[in-house]
Structures are given as C-alpha cells and as structure tokens.
Short mmCIF file of C-alpha atoms in Angstrom, two decimals:
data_model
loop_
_atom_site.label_atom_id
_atom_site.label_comp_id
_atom_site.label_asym_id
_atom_site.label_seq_id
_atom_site.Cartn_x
_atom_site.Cartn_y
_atom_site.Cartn_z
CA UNK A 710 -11.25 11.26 -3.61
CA UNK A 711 -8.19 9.67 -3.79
CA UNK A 712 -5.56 10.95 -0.65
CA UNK A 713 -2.87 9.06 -1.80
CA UNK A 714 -1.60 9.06 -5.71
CA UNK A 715 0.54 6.60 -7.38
CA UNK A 716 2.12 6.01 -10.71
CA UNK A 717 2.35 4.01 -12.77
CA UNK A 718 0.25 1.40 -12.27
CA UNK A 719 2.61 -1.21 -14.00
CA UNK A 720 6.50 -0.96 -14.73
CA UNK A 721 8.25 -3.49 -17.00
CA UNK A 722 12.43 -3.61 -16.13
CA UNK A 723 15.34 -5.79 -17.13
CA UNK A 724 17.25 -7.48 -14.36
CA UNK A 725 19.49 -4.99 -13.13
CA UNK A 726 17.36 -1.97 -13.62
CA UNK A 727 15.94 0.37 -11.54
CA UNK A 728 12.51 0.41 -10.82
CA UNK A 729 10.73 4.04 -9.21
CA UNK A 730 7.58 4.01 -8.44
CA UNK A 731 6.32 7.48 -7.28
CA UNK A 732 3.47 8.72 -4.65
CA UNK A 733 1.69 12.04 -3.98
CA UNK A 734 -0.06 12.86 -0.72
CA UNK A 735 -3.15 15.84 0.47
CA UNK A 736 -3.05 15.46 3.93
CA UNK A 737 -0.19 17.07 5.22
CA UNK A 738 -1.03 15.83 8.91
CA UNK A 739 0.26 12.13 7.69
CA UNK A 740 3.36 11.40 9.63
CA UNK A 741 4.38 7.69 8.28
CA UNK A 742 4.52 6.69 4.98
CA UNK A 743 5.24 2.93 4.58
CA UNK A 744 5.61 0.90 1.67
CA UNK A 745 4.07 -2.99 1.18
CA UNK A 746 5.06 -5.54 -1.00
CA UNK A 747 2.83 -8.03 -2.47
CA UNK A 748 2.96 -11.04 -4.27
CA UNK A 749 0.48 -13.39 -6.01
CA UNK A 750 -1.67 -15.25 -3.92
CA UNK A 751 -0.75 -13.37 -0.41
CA UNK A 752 -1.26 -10.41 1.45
CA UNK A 753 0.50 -7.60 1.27
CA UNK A 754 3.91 -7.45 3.84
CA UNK A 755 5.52 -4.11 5.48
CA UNK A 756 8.66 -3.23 3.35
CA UNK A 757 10.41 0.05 4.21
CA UNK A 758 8.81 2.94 5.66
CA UNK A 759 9.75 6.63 6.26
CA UNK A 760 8.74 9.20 8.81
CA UNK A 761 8.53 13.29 7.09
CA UNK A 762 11.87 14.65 9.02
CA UNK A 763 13.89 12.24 7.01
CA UNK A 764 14.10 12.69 2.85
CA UNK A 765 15.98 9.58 2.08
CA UNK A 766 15.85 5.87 3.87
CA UNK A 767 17.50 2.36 2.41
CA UNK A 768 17.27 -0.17 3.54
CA UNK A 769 19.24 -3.24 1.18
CA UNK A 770 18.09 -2.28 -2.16
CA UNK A 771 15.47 -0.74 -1.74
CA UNK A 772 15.13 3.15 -1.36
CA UNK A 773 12.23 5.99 -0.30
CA UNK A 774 12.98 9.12 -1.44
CA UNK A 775 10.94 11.99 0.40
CA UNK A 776 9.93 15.25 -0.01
CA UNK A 777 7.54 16.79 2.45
CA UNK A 778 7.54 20.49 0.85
CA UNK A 779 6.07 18.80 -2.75
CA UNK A 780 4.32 16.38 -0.54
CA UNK A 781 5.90 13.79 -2.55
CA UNK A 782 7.56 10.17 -1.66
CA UNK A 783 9.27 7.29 -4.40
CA UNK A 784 10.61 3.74 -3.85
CA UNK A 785 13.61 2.87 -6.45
CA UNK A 786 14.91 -0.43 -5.98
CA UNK A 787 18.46 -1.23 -7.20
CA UNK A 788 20.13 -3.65 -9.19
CA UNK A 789 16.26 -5.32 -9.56
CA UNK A 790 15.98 -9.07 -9.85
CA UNK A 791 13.18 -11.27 -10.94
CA UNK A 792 12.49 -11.99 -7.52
CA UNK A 793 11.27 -8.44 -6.82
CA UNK A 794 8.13 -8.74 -9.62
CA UNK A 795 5.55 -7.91 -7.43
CA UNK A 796 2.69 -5.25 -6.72
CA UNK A 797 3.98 -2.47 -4.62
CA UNK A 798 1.75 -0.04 -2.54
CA UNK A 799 2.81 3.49 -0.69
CA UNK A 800 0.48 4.33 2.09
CA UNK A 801 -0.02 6.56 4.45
CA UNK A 802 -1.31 7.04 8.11
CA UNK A 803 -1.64 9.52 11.19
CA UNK A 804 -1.00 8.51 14.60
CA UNK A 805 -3.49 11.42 15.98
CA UNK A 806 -6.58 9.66 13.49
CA UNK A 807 -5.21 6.03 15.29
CA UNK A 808 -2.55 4.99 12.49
CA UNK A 809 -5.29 3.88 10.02
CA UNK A 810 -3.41 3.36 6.87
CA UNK A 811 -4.71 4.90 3.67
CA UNK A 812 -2.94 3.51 0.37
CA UNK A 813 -2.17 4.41 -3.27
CA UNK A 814 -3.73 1.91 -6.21
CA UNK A 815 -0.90 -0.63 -6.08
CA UNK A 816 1.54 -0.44 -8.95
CA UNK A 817 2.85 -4.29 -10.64
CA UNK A 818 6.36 -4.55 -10.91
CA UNK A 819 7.99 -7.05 -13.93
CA UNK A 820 11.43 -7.89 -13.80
CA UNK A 821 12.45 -9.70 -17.07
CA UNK A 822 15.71 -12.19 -16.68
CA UNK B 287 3.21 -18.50 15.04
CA UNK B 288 0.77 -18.84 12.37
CA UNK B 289 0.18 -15.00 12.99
CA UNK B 290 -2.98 -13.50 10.82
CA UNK B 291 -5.31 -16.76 9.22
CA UNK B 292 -8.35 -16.22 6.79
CA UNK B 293 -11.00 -18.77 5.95
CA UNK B 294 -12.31 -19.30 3.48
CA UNK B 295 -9.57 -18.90 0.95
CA UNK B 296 -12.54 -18.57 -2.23
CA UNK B 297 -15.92 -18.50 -2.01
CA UNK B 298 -18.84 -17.92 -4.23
CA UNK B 299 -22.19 -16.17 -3.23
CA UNK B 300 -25.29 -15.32 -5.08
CA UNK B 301 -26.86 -11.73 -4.85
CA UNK B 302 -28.83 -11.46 -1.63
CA UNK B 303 -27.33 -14.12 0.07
CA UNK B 304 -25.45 -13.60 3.52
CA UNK B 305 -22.16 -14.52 4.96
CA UNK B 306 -18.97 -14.71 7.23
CA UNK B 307 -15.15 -14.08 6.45
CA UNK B 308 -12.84 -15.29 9.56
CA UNK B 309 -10.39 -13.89 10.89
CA UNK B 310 -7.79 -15.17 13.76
CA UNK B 311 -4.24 -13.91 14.82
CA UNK B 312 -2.30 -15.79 17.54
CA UNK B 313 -0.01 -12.80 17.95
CA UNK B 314 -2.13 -10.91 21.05
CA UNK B 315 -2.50 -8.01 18.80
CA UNK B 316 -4.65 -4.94 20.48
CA UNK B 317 -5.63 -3.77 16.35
CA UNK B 318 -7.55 -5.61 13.94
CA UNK B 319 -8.60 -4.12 10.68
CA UNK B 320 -10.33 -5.47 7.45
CA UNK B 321 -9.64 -4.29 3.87
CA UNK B 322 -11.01 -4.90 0.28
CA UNK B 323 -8.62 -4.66 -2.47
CA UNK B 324 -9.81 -3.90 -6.09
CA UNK B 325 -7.82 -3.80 -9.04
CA UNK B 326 -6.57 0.38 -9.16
CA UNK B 327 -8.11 1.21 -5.89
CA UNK B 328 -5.56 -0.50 -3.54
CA UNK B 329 -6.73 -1.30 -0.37
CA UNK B 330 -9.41 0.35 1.42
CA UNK B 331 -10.60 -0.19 5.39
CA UNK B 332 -13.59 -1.05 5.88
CA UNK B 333 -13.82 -1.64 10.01
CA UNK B 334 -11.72 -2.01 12.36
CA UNK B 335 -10.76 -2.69 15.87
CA UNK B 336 -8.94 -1.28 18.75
CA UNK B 337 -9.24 -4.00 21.30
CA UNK B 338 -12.26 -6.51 22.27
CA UNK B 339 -15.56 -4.89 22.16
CA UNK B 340 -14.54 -2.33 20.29
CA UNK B 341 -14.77 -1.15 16.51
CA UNK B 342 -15.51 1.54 14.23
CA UNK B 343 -16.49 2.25 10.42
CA UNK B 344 -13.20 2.75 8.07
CA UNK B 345 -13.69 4.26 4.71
CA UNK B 346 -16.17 1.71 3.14
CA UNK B 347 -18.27 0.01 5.70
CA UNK B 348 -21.92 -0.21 3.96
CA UNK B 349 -22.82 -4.10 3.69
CA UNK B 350 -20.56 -5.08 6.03
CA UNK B 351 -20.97 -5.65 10.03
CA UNK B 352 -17.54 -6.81 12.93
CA UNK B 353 -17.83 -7.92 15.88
CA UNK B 354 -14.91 -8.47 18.63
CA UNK B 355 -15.75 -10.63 21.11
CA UNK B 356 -12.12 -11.93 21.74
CA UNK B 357 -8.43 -10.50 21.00
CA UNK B 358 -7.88 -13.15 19.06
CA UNK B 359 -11.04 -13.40 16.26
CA UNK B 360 -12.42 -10.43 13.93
CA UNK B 361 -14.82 -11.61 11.72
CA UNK B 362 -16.86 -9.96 8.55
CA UNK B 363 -20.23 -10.33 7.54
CA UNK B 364 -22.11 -9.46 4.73
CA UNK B 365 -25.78 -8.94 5.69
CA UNK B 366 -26.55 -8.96 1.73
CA UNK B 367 -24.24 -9.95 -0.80
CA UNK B 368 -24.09 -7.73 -4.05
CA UNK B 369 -22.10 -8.17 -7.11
CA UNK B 370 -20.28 -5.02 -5.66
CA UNK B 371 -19.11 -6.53 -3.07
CA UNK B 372 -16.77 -9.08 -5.26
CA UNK B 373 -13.37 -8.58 -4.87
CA UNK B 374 -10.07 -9.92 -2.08
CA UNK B 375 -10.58 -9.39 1.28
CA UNK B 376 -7.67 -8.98 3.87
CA UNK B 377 -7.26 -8.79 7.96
CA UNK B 378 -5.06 -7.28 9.18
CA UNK B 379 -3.27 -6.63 12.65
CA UNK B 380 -1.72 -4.42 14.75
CA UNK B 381 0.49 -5.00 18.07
CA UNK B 382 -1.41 -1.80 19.48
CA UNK B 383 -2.92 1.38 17.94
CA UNK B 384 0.68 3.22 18.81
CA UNK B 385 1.79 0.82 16.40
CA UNK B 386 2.44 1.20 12.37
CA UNK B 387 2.77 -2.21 11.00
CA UNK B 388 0.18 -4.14 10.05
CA UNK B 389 0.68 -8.19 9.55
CA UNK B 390 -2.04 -8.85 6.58
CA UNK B 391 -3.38 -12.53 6.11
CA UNK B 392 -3.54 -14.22 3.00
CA UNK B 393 -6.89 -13.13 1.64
CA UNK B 394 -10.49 -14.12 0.80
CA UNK B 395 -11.24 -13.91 -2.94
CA UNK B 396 -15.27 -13.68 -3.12
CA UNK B 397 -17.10 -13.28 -6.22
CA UNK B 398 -21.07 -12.60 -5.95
CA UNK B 399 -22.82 -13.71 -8.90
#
C-alpha cells in the first residue's frame, strides 16, 4: 500500500516548458512534504519542501503547489532547461513517527533543447 | 566535507551468499537511515538509526541486519543474498531526528545472480 502517489512516472518537455509533476497523500498526520532531485549516477538531493499551513512555496524556478483539504501537493518548474532532466520524488514524513520519510515512485523528467 | 560515502559503488553476489554495504558520514549526524530504490517504487527504508547503539526496522527490513557502533559508520548486511534483493542502495543522514533533510550518498548498485 502505497501512502504516497505520484504521476506520471515520465514527462517529456521542450526547453522552456513547464514541467508538473503531481502527488497524493493518506496520512493526513504528515506535516512536511519535501521534494528530491536526482540525477544519474547519484543520490537523490533535498530540493524544495513545504509544510501543510502554506499552499504555495518557490523557491527560483521551481514551485510546490499544496492543498491539504484534497490532500494533494505538485512541483512545476518554470522556464525548464536541459539541465533540470532528472528523476524527481515527493515525499513525505511526520515529526511525531521521528521524520522517517516515505516517498512517491520517482517520476523522470526530459527536457529536449 | 566528504559528507555521506558508500562502498562499494557495484557489486555482484550469487544467491545465498552474504555481505556488507558501508556507510560513513563526516558530518556528526545523530540519524542514519538506509534505503533501496527500485524502478516505480521510489525509495523505501529499510533501518535506521537515531544515534550510536541504536536502530529500528523501516518499512522493508527482512534480509537485512545494522549495526551502530559509532556516529560516524552505519553499515548493511545481507545475511543471505536473493535475487530480490538486487537493486541501488542509499544512506542517508540526518543532523538529528528534529531534523527533515536527509544528505543521501551516492549509492550501491547490487545485482544477485
């Protein structure tokens, strides 16, 4: 059973485009949702995150988008460049269950020049 | 800082044969966690760590034994290797369990034959 949801799994953009990759939570006790970026060959790295009493956080071009009543979160990122084709994960944690992180299935992100 | 470090970077086992992933962080981090990723699934726990002599089962621990004998080192064993078991390992830490980032290392890739 899978507590956190996210779609799609791949994404194909042009430069310039804007790429949203959209997660779905059960467990309404989360309180941070953080996103990871990925590239080939390393681990994954902290990106932007967002606590539930905020719907909207940017940070350069990159944007969550959050809505706690459909228990819903998305990343867009703006004006995309190549540089940004990567895997992208939303997680999830609870401070009170010791922050363990639980994440979506990782969705691949293509940016075509 | 070299921060989180993972040996071996690949390794091959047969089924039924036994042994270690490293881990190491130079950062003093309280939190050490390990995760298999798997194409889909994202990343799952599978132990963790709160401090030195301490750990607990995540959401996948079968096969798999930690020990924490120093801050610094959090190593993984598999008692019995099964074709299961292939896929990318990470560590990961955490300043302290009040915390929400996690610094990931670069990965084992294991395949069990």
């Amino acid at each position: 059973q899978q507590q956190v949801k996210q779609s799609p799994q791949s994404l194909i953009v042009q430069k310039g485009g804007i790429p949203i990759i959209n997660c779905a939570y059960e467990n309404t006790a989360f309180d941070y949702f953080p996103w990871y970026q990925q590239f080939p060959g390393k681990g994954p790295a902290l990106l932007i995150a967002i606590r539930p009493d905020v719907s909207e956080k940017k940070e350069g071009r990159f944007t969550i988008s959050f809505n706690k009543s459909a228990k819903q979160f998305s990343l867009h990122i703006m004006d995309s460049q190549p540089g940004d084709s990567a895997t992208y994960f939303c997680a999830a944690s609870q401070r009170a269950a010791g922050n363990k992180l639980t994440f979506g299935g990782g969705t691949r992100v293509l940016v075509k020049p | 800082n070299a921060g989180v470090t993972q040996t071996p970077k690949f390794q091959v086992l047969k089924t039924g044969q036994s042994m270690t992933l490293q881990c190491a962080q130079d950062m003093n981090h309280e939190y050490m966690s390990w995760y298999r990723q798997d194409p889909g699934m994202g990343l799952r726990l599978i132990h963790y760590s709160v401090g030195a002599g301490i750990t607990d089962q995540g959401e996948v621990p079968n096969g798999y034994n930690v020990s924490r004998s120093t801050t610094e080192d959090f190593p993984l064993r598999l008692l019995s290797a099964a074709p299961s078991q292939t896929s990318v390992y990470f560590c990961a830490s955490t300043p302290d369990r009040g915390s929400y980032e996690q610094y990931f290392g670069p990965g084992t890739r294991l395949t069990v034959t």
